[in-house]
């Protein structure tokens, strides 16, 4: 969007149009004069302008999750950032003296019309104030007239009345300068007496309308189109009622067809839809959250499946955040060059762990390695895998030493397995544990995990209903088959060795499966 904005700006200048203005520096004085004494006009030339400025605003719903009215946080963030972008003074003057642009009649290119009434009133007040001050000075200073008390009263009354009108206007501007739109909305939301009234949303609406009118004014002043782009993230971390409130706030802001707002809603539909279906906003839509989303979102964009090259780039970006590995290597090299004594045993073990971790990361990042095929598309999952591999390898080295540990590639594959298929892996490990607890059972250490899973998959299918939420965490079942049966055939003995260092697998899942298996055999 920034590239598009720059290209359009350059194209407008090439077409010979005037350079855009900015409400900062000397432009602020010009903007204040136009706000006070002129009325903007939307001309045919303004409508043909292609240059555009995007005002980007980021709204993380998680930051306002503890607020009773999450949607109010969205509106206050919008008002606060626009006030920051243009400055408090222009917006304060607009509240008192500004006016929304009107459309030109015909093909007139005149963008500013003098406010005749405002100018006459202002000059009239200044004239009356000057007359009153002159009368007062004459009554106080001219000899022979000092005794006329009535003249002093008339002069002071005329001066005070005209001056008070000017002072009231200045005080209104000062009030709007000190009390921002954000504070006004927060005051309304904190008022329990007012929050229960039907006029509550209308007051919020009035503040938003003033903001929209101000943006329309600034479009004419800056000689370009303005669009406020609001990026909403982390909505799928909030409570269902608050999710519905944010959608209502978006509908309120977009109810005006000319509103210059663009909302970028970054959510996971599989999380948002159940939240919407739990609230009362689905009445009339057959409690269908997907139908609600289809009506609320005007341009749906589902991110396509990540390709191999993109996955490798996300792995590389996640690995580069592991500053602790680089720091340890550098400090070890510095200690060697200085001839400083190393901590007995610690530095050797740590350097060995760092070497193993780098080897595991190399396998992840190698496009020719089959392990790269199983990396998840989600960047958060990739970062979780990258953060887990060093811990897993250090625990394995601490428990068994280098001689008893599988290869770094195998440890990395195990971490990927636990992250991609936590339910199926937990079920296999539980079946392995139950098989080893039998009275006459043989030790299944030589059996492969895939064969153990195949022997007990029918029982897992029978438990689909109680394990539905856990099964939804797993990735593609066919990839699970290829992973364990062909590319990484872990044995039961390997699983027992790795289980003690597995930190990215929720062991409560396996505990729940053990209880269900026990109940099924009663």
Short mmCIF file of C-alpha atoms in Angstrom, two decimals:
data_model
loop_
_atom_site.label_atom_id
_atom_site.label_comp_id
_atom_site.label_asym_id
_atom_site.label_seq_id
_atom_site.Cartn_x
_atom_site.Cartn_y
_atom_site.Cartn_z
CA UNK A 1 0.00 0.00 0.00
CA UNK A 2 2.89 2.35 0.69
CA UNK A 3 4.37 1.58 -2.75
CA UNK A 4 1.01 2.27 -4.38
CA UNK A 5 0.78 5.55 -2.47
CA UNK A 6 4.23 6.67 -3.69
CA UNK A 7 3.49 5.69 -7.30
CA UNK A 8 0.21 7.60 -7.33
CA UNK A 9 1.87 10.68 -5.83
CA UNK A 10 4.56 10.67 -8.51
CA UNK A 11 1.98 10.20 -11.27
CA UNK A 12 -0.07 13.17 -10.03
CA UNK A 13 3.00 15.42 -10.07
CA UNK A 14 3.84 14.30 -13.62
CA UNK A 15 0.34 15.24 -14.73
CA UNK A 16 1.10 18.79 -13.61
CA UNK A 17 -1.15 18.91 -10.58
CA UNK A 18 -0.21 21.00 -7.58
CA UNK A 19 1.97 19.51 -4.88
CA UNK A 20 0.07 18.25 -1.79
CA UNK A 21 0.13 20.33 1.37
CA UNK A 22 0.90 19.25 4.93
CA UNK A 23 -0.77 20.56 8.10
CA UNK A 24 2.62 20.93 9.79
CA UNK A 25 5.09 23.81 9.95
CA UNK A 26 3.92 26.80 7.93
CA UNK A 27 1.13 24.63 6.58
CA UNK A 28 -0.42 24.57 10.05
CA UNK A 29 -1.00 28.34 9.97
CA UNK A 30 -2.59 28.07 6.53
CA UNK A 31 -4.80 25.20 7.69
CA UNK A 32 -5.98 27.16 10.74
CA UNK A 33 -6.89 30.19 8.62
CA UNK A 34 -8.85 28.04 6.18
CA UNK A 35 -10.56 26.24 9.05
CA UNK A 36 -11.70 29.51 10.57
CA UNK A 37 -12.67 31.62 7.55
CA UNK A 38 -13.25 29.33 4.56
CA UNK A 39 -15.61 26.55 3.59
CA UNK A 40 -14.12 23.67 1.55
CA UNK A 41 -15.71 22.60 -1.74
CA UNK A 42 -15.37 19.19 -3.37
CA UNK A 43 -14.76 20.01 -7.02
CA UNK A 44 -14.69 17.85 -10.11
CA UNK A 45 -10.90 18.22 -10.14
CA UNK A 46 -10.65 16.90 -6.58
CA UNK A 47 -12.74 13.86 -7.45
CA UNK A 48 -10.36 13.07 -10.33
CA UNK A 49 -7.32 13.07 -8.05
CA UNK A 50 -5.66 9.69 -7.87
CA UNK A 51 -3.00 10.41 -5.25
CA UNK A 52 -3.83 8.98 -1.88
CA UNK A 53 -2.40 8.85 1.63
CA UNK A 54 -2.98 5.85 3.88
CA UNK A 55 -3.01 6.48 7.62
CA UNK A 56 -2.12 3.14 9.20
CA UNK A 57 -3.45 2.29 12.66
CA UNK A 58 -2.77 -0.98 14.44
CA UNK A 59 -5.30 -2.24 16.98
CA UNK A 60 -4.42 -5.31 19.02
CA UNK A 61 -7.64 -6.51 20.64
CA UNK A 62 -5.61 -8.36 23.25
CA UNK A 63 -4.45 -5.03 24.74
CA UNK A 64 -8.09 -4.14 25.50
CA UNK A 65 -9.26 -7.65 26.41
CA UNK A 66 -9.62 -6.68 30.07
CA UNK A 67 -11.83 -3.71 29.20
CA UNK A 68 -15.59 -4.11 29.63
CA UNK A 69 -16.22 -2.49 26.26
CA UNK A 70 -13.63 -3.73 23.78
CA UNK A 71 -15.33 -1.93 20.88
CA UNK A 72 -14.87 1.39 22.73
CA UNK A 73 -11.13 0.67 22.73
CA UNK A 74 -11.28 0.38 18.94
CA UNK A 75 -13.03 3.76 18.57
CA UNK A 76 -10.72 5.51 21.07
CA UNK A 77 -7.63 4.11 19.32
CA UNK A 78 -8.97 5.41 16.02
CA UNK A 79 -9.62 8.90 17.42
CA UNK A 80 -6.31 9.06 19.26
CA UNK A 81 -4.17 8.10 16.27
CA UNK A 82 -5.92 10.53 13.90
CA UNK A 83 -5.43 13.29 16.46
CA UNK A 84 -1.74 12.35 16.67
CA UNK A 85 -1.36 12.31 12.89
CA UNK A 86 -2.82 15.75 12.17
CA UNK A 87 -2.15 17.45 15.50
CA UNK A 88 -4.50 18.47 18.29
CA UNK A 89 -4.88 22.13 17.28
CA UNK A 90 -6.45 21.69 13.79
CA UNK A 91 -8.94 19.14 15.14
CA UNK A 92 -9.82 21.41 18.09
CA UNK A 93 -10.44 24.40 15.80
CA UNK A 94 -12.54 22.21 13.50
CA UNK A 95 -14.79 21.22 16.42
CA UNK A 96 -15.65 24.90 16.94
CA UNK A 97 -15.37 26.59 13.55
CA UNK A 98 -14.90 23.90 10.90
CA UNK A 99 -17.47 22.71 8.36
CA UNK A 100 -17.84 19.62 6.19
CA UNK A 101 -17.03 20.17 2.49
CA UNK A 102 -19.95 20.63 0.15
CA UNK A 103 -20.05 19.60 -3.49
CA UNK A 104 -19.47 22.22 -6.16
CA UNK A 105 -22.29 23.26 -8.44
CA UNK A 106 -21.30 22.65 -12.04
CA UNK A 107 -17.66 22.41 -13.09
CA UNK A 108 -16.28 25.13 -10.88
CA UNK A 109 -12.71 24.49 -9.72
CA UNK A 110 -12.90 26.87 -6.77
CA UNK A 111 -12.07 24.78 -3.68
CA UNK A 112 -12.49 27.45 -0.98
CA UNK A 113 -15.39 29.82 -0.36
CA UNK A 114 -15.11 32.60 2.16
CA UNK A 115 -17.44 32.22 5.15
CA UNK A 116 -19.14 35.58 4.77
CA UNK A 117 -21.27 35.20 7.87
CA UNK A 118 -18.36 34.15 10.05
CA UNK A 119 -16.17 36.97 8.77
CA UNK A 120 -18.91 39.56 9.28
CA UNK A 121 -19.60 38.33 12.80
CA UNK A 122 -15.90 38.35 13.66
CA UNK A 123 -15.28 41.80 12.20
CA UNK A 124 -18.46 43.04 13.86
CA UNK A 125 -17.33 41.76 17.25
CA UNK A 126 -13.89 43.28 16.76
CA UNK A 127 -15.45 46.59 15.71
CA UNK A 128 -17.82 46.63 18.68
CA UNK A 129 -14.93 45.67 20.97
CA UNK A 130 -12.84 48.52 19.52
CA UNK A 131 -15.70 50.98 19.95
CA UNK A 132 -16.31 49.88 23.52
CA UNK A 133 -12.62 50.16 24.41
CA UNK A 134 -12.47 53.61 22.74
CA UNK A 135 -15.51 54.83 24.71
CA UNK A 136 -14.03 53.48 27.91
CA UNK A 137 -10.67 55.16 27.26
CA UNK A 138 -12.34 58.47 26.44
CA UNK A 139 -14.43 58.28 29.60
CA UNK A 140 -11.33 57.53 31.68
CA UNK A 141 -8.73 59.81 30.10
CA UNK A 142 -10.40 62.87 28.48
CA UNK A 143 -10.72 65.80 30.93
CA UNK A 144 -14.24 66.99 31.48
CA UNK A 145 -15.77 63.65 30.58
CA UNK A 146 -14.37 61.69 33.52
CA UNK A 147 -17.37 62.70 35.62
CA UNK A 148 -19.84 61.04 33.18
CA UNK A 149 -20.28 57.67 34.89
CA UNK A 150 -22.90 56.52 32.36
CA UNK A 151 -20.33 56.71 29.55
CA UNK A 152 -17.96 54.47 31.51
CA UNK A 153 -20.75 51.94 32.07
CA UNK A 154 -21.68 51.90 28.38
CA UNK A 155 -18.07 51.51 27.27
CA UNK A 156 -17.30 48.70 29.72
CA UNK A 157 -20.56 46.89 28.88
CA UNK A 158 -19.96 47.03 25.12
CA UNK A 159 -16.33 45.91 25.51
CA UNK A 160 -17.18 43.08 27.89
CA UNK A 161 -20.06 41.71 25.80
CA UNK A 162 -18.09 41.62 22.57
CA UNK A 163 -14.94 40.41 24.30
CA UNK A 164 -16.82 37.65 26.12
CA UNK A 165 -18.02 36.21 22.79
CA UNK A 166 -14.44 36.01 21.55
CA UNK A 167 -13.26 34.55 24.84
CA UNK A 168 -16.00 31.90 24.77
CA UNK A 169 -14.91 30.83 21.30
CA UNK A 170 -11.29 30.65 22.42
CA UNK A 171 -12.29 28.67 25.53
CA UNK A 172 -14.23 26.19 23.38
CA UNK A 173 -11.14 25.62 21.25
CA UNK A 174 -9.00 25.27 24.37
CA UNK A 175 -11.45 22.77 25.85
CA UNK A 176 -11.34 20.58 22.74
CA UNK A 177 -7.55 20.93 22.72
CA UNK A 178 -7.24 19.67 26.31
CA UNK A 179 -10.08 17.11 26.27
CA UNK A 180 -9.52 14.76 23.33
CA UNK A 181 -12.12 12.58 21.65
CA UNK A 182 -10.52 9.59 23.36
CA UNK A 183 -11.13 11.11 26.79
CA UNK A 184 -14.70 12.00 25.89
CA UNK A 185 -15.52 8.43 24.83
CA UNK A 186 -13.76 6.96 27.88
CA UNK A 187 -15.79 9.29 30.09
CA UNK A 188 -19.00 8.12 28.41
CA UNK A 189 -18.14 4.43 28.76
CA UNK A 190 -17.23 4.87 32.43
CA UNK A 191 -20.56 6.53 33.21
CA UNK A 192 -22.93 3.84 34.48
CA UNK A 193 -25.84 6.28 34.47
CA UNK A 194 -25.36 7.13 30.82
CA UNK A 195 -24.33 3.70 29.52
CA UNK A 196 -27.83 2.33 30.05
CA UNK A 197 -29.52 4.95 27.90
CA UNK A 198 -30.41 4.56 24.24
CA UNK A 199 -28.52 7.73 23.37
CA UNK A 200 -25.18 6.22 24.32
CA UNK A 201 -24.27 4.97 20.84
CA UNK A 202 -25.57 8.19 19.28
CA UNK A 203 -23.02 10.18 21.29
CA UNK A 204 -20.24 7.90 20.09
CA UNK A 205 -21.62 8.26 16.60
CA UNK A 206 -21.47 12.05 16.85
CA UNK A 207 -17.78 11.93 17.74
CA UNK A 208 -17.09 9.64 14.80
CA UNK A 209 -19.06 11.90 12.43
CA UNK A 210 -16.96 14.90 13.48
CA UNK A 211 -13.87 12.83 12.76
CA UNK A 212 -15.18 11.86 9.30
CA UNK A 213 -16.01 15.50 8.51
CA UNK A 214 -12.54 16.57 9.62
CA UNK A 215 -10.92 13.98 7.34
CA UNK A 216 -13.05 15.23 4.44
CA UNK A 217 -11.85 18.78 5.16
CA UNK A 218 -8.21 17.67 5.29
CA UNK A 219 -8.62 15.89 1.93
CA UNK A 220 -9.39 19.21 0.25
CA UNK A 221 -6.64 20.99 2.17
CA UNK A 222 -3.92 18.41 1.44
CA UNK A 223 -5.05 18.01 -2.19
CA UNK A 224 -5.21 14.22 -2.02
CA UNK A 225 -7.52 11.44 -0.88
CA UNK A 226 -7.21 10.13 2.67
CA UNK A 227 -7.92 6.60 3.84
CA UNK A 228 -7.60 5.39 7.43
CA UNK A 229 -6.41 1.76 7.40
CA UNK A 230 -7.07 0.00 10.69
CA UNK A 231 -5.45 -3.39 11.21
CA UNK A 232 -7.30 -5.47 13.82
CA UNK A 233 -5.35 -8.41 15.24
CA UNK A 234 -5.54 -10.82 18.21
CA UNK A 235 -9.35 -10.79 18.11
CA UNK A 236 -9.38 -14.58 18.34
CA UNK A 237 -7.82 -14.32 21.83
CA UNK A 238 -10.80 -12.47 23.33
CA UNK A 239 -14.12 -13.53 24.85
CA UNK A 240 -17.06 -14.17 22.46
CA UNK A 241 -19.12 -11.17 23.64
CA UNK A 242 -16.20 -8.81 23.03
CA UNK A 243 -15.61 -10.26 19.57
CA UNK A 244 -19.21 -9.47 18.63
CA UNK A 245 -18.79 -5.96 20.08
CA UNK A 246 -15.85 -5.24 17.78
CA UNK A 247 -17.90 -6.32 14.75
CA UNK A 248 -20.69 -3.99 15.90
CA UNK A 249 -18.22 -1.12 16.21
CA UNK A 250 -16.92 -1.81 12.70
CA UNK A 251 -20.48 -1.77 11.38
CA UNK A 252 -21.10 1.56 13.14
CA UNK A 253 -17.99 3.15 11.65
CA UNK A 254 -18.74 1.82 8.16
CA UNK A 255 -22.43 2.69 8.17
CA UNK A 256 -21.63 5.95 6.36
CA UNK A 257 -21.02 5.16 2.69
CA UNK A 258 -18.47 8.00 2.46
CA UNK A 259 -16.52 6.99 5.58
CA UNK A 260 -12.79 6.86 4.71
CA UNK A 261 -12.13 3.73 6.78
CA UNK A 262 -10.57 0.46 5.65
CA UNK A 263 -10.51 -2.40 8.17
CA UNK A 264 -8.00 -5.22 7.82
CA UNK A 265 -9.34 -8.02 10.00
CA UNK A 266 -6.66 -10.67 10.62
CA UNK A 267 -8.43 -13.59 12.31
CA UNK A 268 -8.70 -17.36 12.27
CA UNK A 269 -12.30 -18.14 11.16
CA UNK A 270 -12.25 -21.50 12.92
CA UNK A 271 -11.91 -19.57 16.21
CA UNK A 272 -14.04 -16.52 15.42
CA UNK A 273 -17.08 -18.38 14.07
CA UNK A 274 -17.79 -20.35 17.30
CA UNK A 275 -17.36 -17.11 19.27
CA UNK A 276 -19.97 -15.36 17.13
CA UNK A 277 -22.33 -18.33 17.33
CA UNK A 278 -22.24 -18.19 21.14
CA UNK A 279 -23.55 -14.62 21.20
CA UNK A 280 -26.97 -13.21 20.37
CA UNK A 281 -25.86 -11.52 17.14
CA UNK A 282 -26.68 -14.65 15.11
CA UNK A 283 -30.43 -14.42 15.54
CA UNK A 284 -32.01 -14.32 12.11
CA UNK A 285 -28.96 -15.91 10.47
CA UNK A 286 -29.77 -19.49 11.55
CA UNK A 287 -26.93 -19.27 14.12
CA UNK A 288 -24.46 -19.54 11.24
CA UNK A 289 -21.22 -17.68 12.00
CA UNK A 290 -19.84 -18.23 8.50
CA UNK A 291 -22.90 -16.51 7.01
CA UNK A 292 -22.34 -13.56 9.36
CA UNK A 293 -18.68 -13.30 8.30
CA UNK A 294 -19.65 -13.43 4.63
CA UNK A 295 -21.95 -10.44 5.14
CA UNK A 296 -19.55 -8.47 7.34
CA UNK A 297 -16.36 -8.92 5.27
CA UNK A 298 -16.47 -7.26 1.87
CA UNK A 299 -13.18 -8.64 0.54
CA UNK A 300 -12.35 -12.05 2.06
CA UNK A 301 -8.77 -13.18 1.59
CA UNK A 302 -7.70 -16.58 2.85
CA UNK A 303 -3.93 -16.91 2.89
CA UNK A 304 -2.94 -19.69 0.46
CA UNK A 305 -0.93 -22.69 1.56
CA UNK A 306 2.67 -21.75 2.23
CA UNK A 307 5.16 -23.02 -0.32
CA UNK A 308 8.44 -24.74 0.49
CA UNK A 309 10.49 -21.59 -0.13
CA UNK A 310 8.29 -19.48 2.15
CA UNK A 311 8.47 -22.09 4.90
CA UNK A 312 12.26 -22.10 4.70
CA UNK A 313 12.30 -18.29 4.89
CA UNK A 314 10.15 -18.38 8.04
CA UNK A 315 12.50 -20.96 9.56
CA UNK A 316 15.49 -18.77 8.74
CA UNK A 317 13.80 -15.72 10.29
CA UNK A 318 12.98 -17.70 13.44
CA UNK A 319 16.50 -19.11 13.73
CA UNK A 320 17.99 -15.62 13.48
CA UNK A 321 16.13 -14.66 16.67
CA UNK A 322 18.12 -17.25 18.63
CA UNK A 323 20.68 -14.71 19.79
CA UNK A 324 21.69 -16.86 22.74
CA UNK A 325 23.43 -19.35 20.42
CA UNK A 326 25.43 -16.66 18.64
CA UNK A 327 26.31 -15.00 21.93
CA UNK A 328 27.67 -18.22 23.40
CA UNK A 329 29.80 -18.94 20.34
CA UNK A 330 31.25 -15.42 20.31
CA UNK A 331 32.03 -15.42 24.05
CA UNK A 332 33.69 -18.84 23.74
CA UNK A 333 35.88 -17.58 20.88
CA UNK A 334 36.79 -14.45 22.83
CA UNK A 335 37.76 -16.55 25.85
CA UNK A 336 39.99 -18.70 23.66
CA UNK A 337 41.79 -15.71 22.10
CA UNK A 338 42.38 -14.15 25.51
CA UNK A 339 43.58 -17.42 27.01
CA UNK A 340 41.04 -17.20 29.84
CA UNK A 341 40.35 -20.43 31.75
CA UNK A 342 37.02 -22.00 30.92
CA UNK A 343 34.57 -23.27 33.49
CA UNK A 344 35.51 -26.96 33.98
CA UNK A 345 33.15 -29.22 32.05
CA UNK A 346 30.55 -26.50 31.42
CA UNK A 347 32.06 -24.84 28.36
CA UNK A 348 32.78 -28.16 26.64
CA UNK A 349 29.24 -29.41 27.23
CA UNK A 350 27.74 -26.12 26.16
CA UNK A 351 29.78 -25.90 22.97
CA UNK A 352 28.75 -29.47 22.17
CA UNK A 353 25.09 -28.57 22.70
CA UNK A 354 25.45 -25.51 20.47
CA UNK A 355 26.99 -27.65 17.73
CA UNK A 356 24.11 -30.15 17.95
CA UNK A 357 21.54 -27.34 17.88
CA UNK A 358 23.12 -25.82 14.79
CA UNK A 359 23.10 -29.23 13.11
CA UNK A 360 19.37 -29.62 13.90
CA UNK A 361 18.66 -26.15 12.51
CA UNK A 362 20.64 -26.98 9.37
CA UNK A 363 18.40 -30.00 8.75
CA UNK A 364 15.32 -27.83 9.20
CA UNK A 365 16.63 -25.23 6.78
CA UNK A 366 17.90 -27.66 4.14
CA UNK A 367 15.48 -27.73 1.21
CA UNK A 368 16.87 -31.11 0.15
CA UNK A 369 16.05 -32.67 3.54
CA UNK A 370 12.66 -34.37 3.72
CA UNK A 371 12.12 -32.88 7.18
CA UNK A 372 11.49 -29.46 5.61
CA UNK A 373 8.33 -30.90 3.97
CA UNK A 374 6.70 -31.38 7.37
CA UNK A 375 7.17 -27.86 8.68
CA UNK A 376 3.87 -26.10 9.46
CA UNK A 377 2.56 -23.17 7.44
CA UNK A 378 1.82 -21.08 10.51
CA UNK A 379 4.69 -18.78 11.45
CA UNK A 380 3.83 -19.05 15.16
CA UNK A 381 4.20 -22.84 15.00
CA UNK A 382 7.54 -22.50 13.20
CA UNK A 383 8.85 -20.18 15.93
CA UNK A 384 7.62 -22.61 18.56
CA UNK A 385 9.52 -25.47 16.92
CA UNK A 386 12.69 -23.37 16.62
CA UNK A 387 12.44 -22.37 20.28
CA UNK A 388 11.80 -25.97 21.42
CA UNK A 389 14.65 -27.73 19.60
CA UNK A 390 17.48 -26.18 21.72
CA UNK A 391 15.70 -27.09 24.96
CA UNK A 392 15.04 -30.67 23.81
CA UNK A 393 18.64 -31.24 22.73
CA UNK A 394 20.09 -29.77 25.91
CA UNK A 395 17.83 -31.98 28.03
CA UNK A 396 18.81 -35.06 26.02
CA UNK A 397 22.51 -34.30 26.38
CA UNK A 398 22.09 -33.65 30.08
CA UNK A 399 20.19 -36.89 30.65
CA UNK A 400 22.14 -39.35 28.49
CA UNK A 401 25.22 -37.63 27.10
CA UNK A 402 26.19 -37.54 23.43
CA UNK A 403 26.66 -41.32 23.23
CA UNK A 404 23.08 -42.14 24.20
CA UNK A 405 21.33 -39.48 22.15
CA UNK A 406 19.81 -39.95 18.74
CA UNK A 407 21.05 -37.67 15.98
CA UNK A 408 20.18 -33.95 16.08
CA UNK A 409 18.08 -34.53 12.97
CA UNK A 410 16.03 -37.20 14.77
CA UNK A 411 15.50 -34.90 17.77
CA UNK A 412 14.35 -32.09 15.45
CA UNK A 413 11.99 -34.51 13.70
CA UNK A 414 10.55 -35.57 17.06
CA UNK A 415 9.87 -31.93 17.97
CA UNK A 416 8.09 -31.44 14.62
CA UNK A 417 6.07 -34.62 15.21
CA UNK A 418 4.90 -33.44 18.64
CA UNK A 419 3.95 -30.03 17.29
CA UNK A 420 2.09 -31.21 14.15
CA UNK A 421 0.23 -34.25 15.55
CA UNK A 422 -0.07 -33.93 19.35
CA UNK A 423 -3.23 -36.07 19.56
CA UNK A 424 -2.07 -39.03 17.46
CA UNK A 425 1.37 -39.01 19.06
CA UNK A 426 -0.14 -38.88 22.57
CA UNK A 427 -2.44 -41.78 21.71
CA UNK A 428 0.48 -43.85 20.41
CA UNK A 429 2.55 -43.11 23.53
CA UNK A 430 -0.38 -44.01 25.79
CA UNK A 431 -0.88 -47.31 23.97
CA UNK A 432 2.86 -47.97 24.31
CA UNK A 433 2.69 -47.24 28.03
CA UNK A 434 -0.34 -49.50 28.53
CA UNK A 435 1.33 -52.31 26.56
CA UNK A 436 4.36 -52.19 28.84
CA UNK A 437 2.19 -52.35 31.98
CA UNK A 438 0.52 -55.64 31.08
CA UNK A 439 1.24 -58.71 33.21
CA UNK A 440 2.25 -61.07 30.39
CA UNK A 441 3.07 -58.45 27.76
CA UNK A 442 6.37 -58.56 25.93
CA UNK A 443 8.55 -55.48 25.82
CA UNK A 444 7.58 -53.60 22.64
CA UNK A 445 10.85 -51.62 22.51
CA UNK A 446 11.69 -52.94 19.04
CA UNK A 447 8.30 -52.20 17.51
CA UNK A 448 7.79 -49.08 15.43
CA UNK A 449 5.47 -46.34 16.60
CA UNK A 450 3.52 -46.59 13.36
CA UNK A 451 2.72 -50.28 13.95
CA UNK A 452 1.58 -49.48 17.50
CA UNK A 453 -0.67 -46.72 16.18
CA UNK A 454 -2.13 -49.00 13.49
CA UNK A 455 -2.96 -51.68 16.07
CA UNK A 456 -4.97 -49.21 18.16
CA UNK A 457 -6.38 -46.80 15.59
CA UNK A 458 -9.84 -48.41 15.70
CA UNK A 459 -10.11 -47.63 19.42
CA UNK A 460 -9.10 -44.01 18.73
CA UNK A 461 -11.84 -43.76 16.11
CA UNK A 462 -14.39 -44.90 18.70
CA UNK A 463 -13.32 -42.03 20.97
CA UNK A 464 -13.75 -39.29 18.36
CA UNK A 465 -16.51 -37.56 20.27
CA UNK A 466 -14.76 -37.09 23.66
CA UNK A 467 -11.45 -36.36 21.92
CA UNK A 468 -12.86 -34.10 19.21
CA UNK A 469 -11.20 -30.91 20.42
CA UNK A 470 -7.84 -32.61 20.77
CA UNK A 471 -8.07 -34.29 17.36
CA UNK A 472 -8.67 -30.88 15.77
CA UNK A 473 -5.10 -29.93 16.81
CA UNK A 474 -3.58 -32.52 14.48
CA UNK A 475 -2.40 -31.84 10.96
CA UNK A 476 -2.92 -33.92 7.83
CA UNK A 477 -3.37 -37.65 8.74
CA UNK A 478 -1.75 -38.76 5.46
CA UNK A 479 1.38 -36.76 6.29
CA UNK A 480 1.43 -38.42 9.73
CA UNK A 481 1.39 -41.81 8.00
CA UNK A 482 4.26 -40.82 5.68
CA UNK A 483 6.22 -39.28 8.56
CA UNK A 484 6.20 -42.33 10.87
CA UNK A 485 5.94 -45.17 8.36
CA UNK A 486 8.49 -44.00 5.78
CA UNK A 487 10.61 -40.93 6.55
CA UNK A 488 11.14 -41.13 10.33
CA UNK A 489 10.33 -44.68 11.58
CA UNK A 490 10.80 -44.06 15.30
CA UNK A 491 10.79 -47.21 17.43
CA UNK A 492 9.23 -47.65 20.83
CA UNK A 493 12.71 -47.51 22.38
CA UNK A 494 13.40 -44.18 20.65
CA UNK A 495 10.13 -42.80 21.95
CA UNK A 496 10.93 -43.76 25.54
CA UNK A 497 14.33 -42.08 25.27
CA UNK A 498 12.88 -38.90 23.76
CA UNK A 499 9.80 -38.68 25.97
CA UNK A 500 11.75 -37.49 29.00
CA UNK A 501 12.99 -34.46 27.06
CA UNK A 502 9.74 -33.68 25.23
CA UNK A 503 8.55 -30.26 26.38
CA UNK A 504 6.23 -29.26 23.51
CA UNK A 505 3.67 -32.04 24.07
CA UNK A 506 0.85 -31.48 26.55
CA UNK A 507 0.99 -34.55 28.80
CA UNK A 508 -2.53 -33.89 30.10
CA UNK A 509 -3.79 -35.10 26.70
CA UNK A 510 -2.18 -38.50 27.28
CA UNK A 511 -3.55 -38.58 30.82
CA UNK A 512 -7.09 -37.97 29.51
CA UNK A 513 -6.63 -40.73 26.94
CA UNK A 514 -5.48 -43.13 29.65
CA UNK A 515 -8.63 -42.44 31.67
CA UNK A 516 -10.85 -42.97 28.62
CA UNK A 517 -9.13 -46.27 27.78
CA UNK A 518 -9.51 -47.42 31.36
CA UNK A 519 -13.20 -46.55 31.43
CA UNK A 520 -13.76 -48.35 28.14
CA UNK A 521 -12.31 -51.58 29.53
CA UNK A 522 -14.40 -51.69 32.70
#
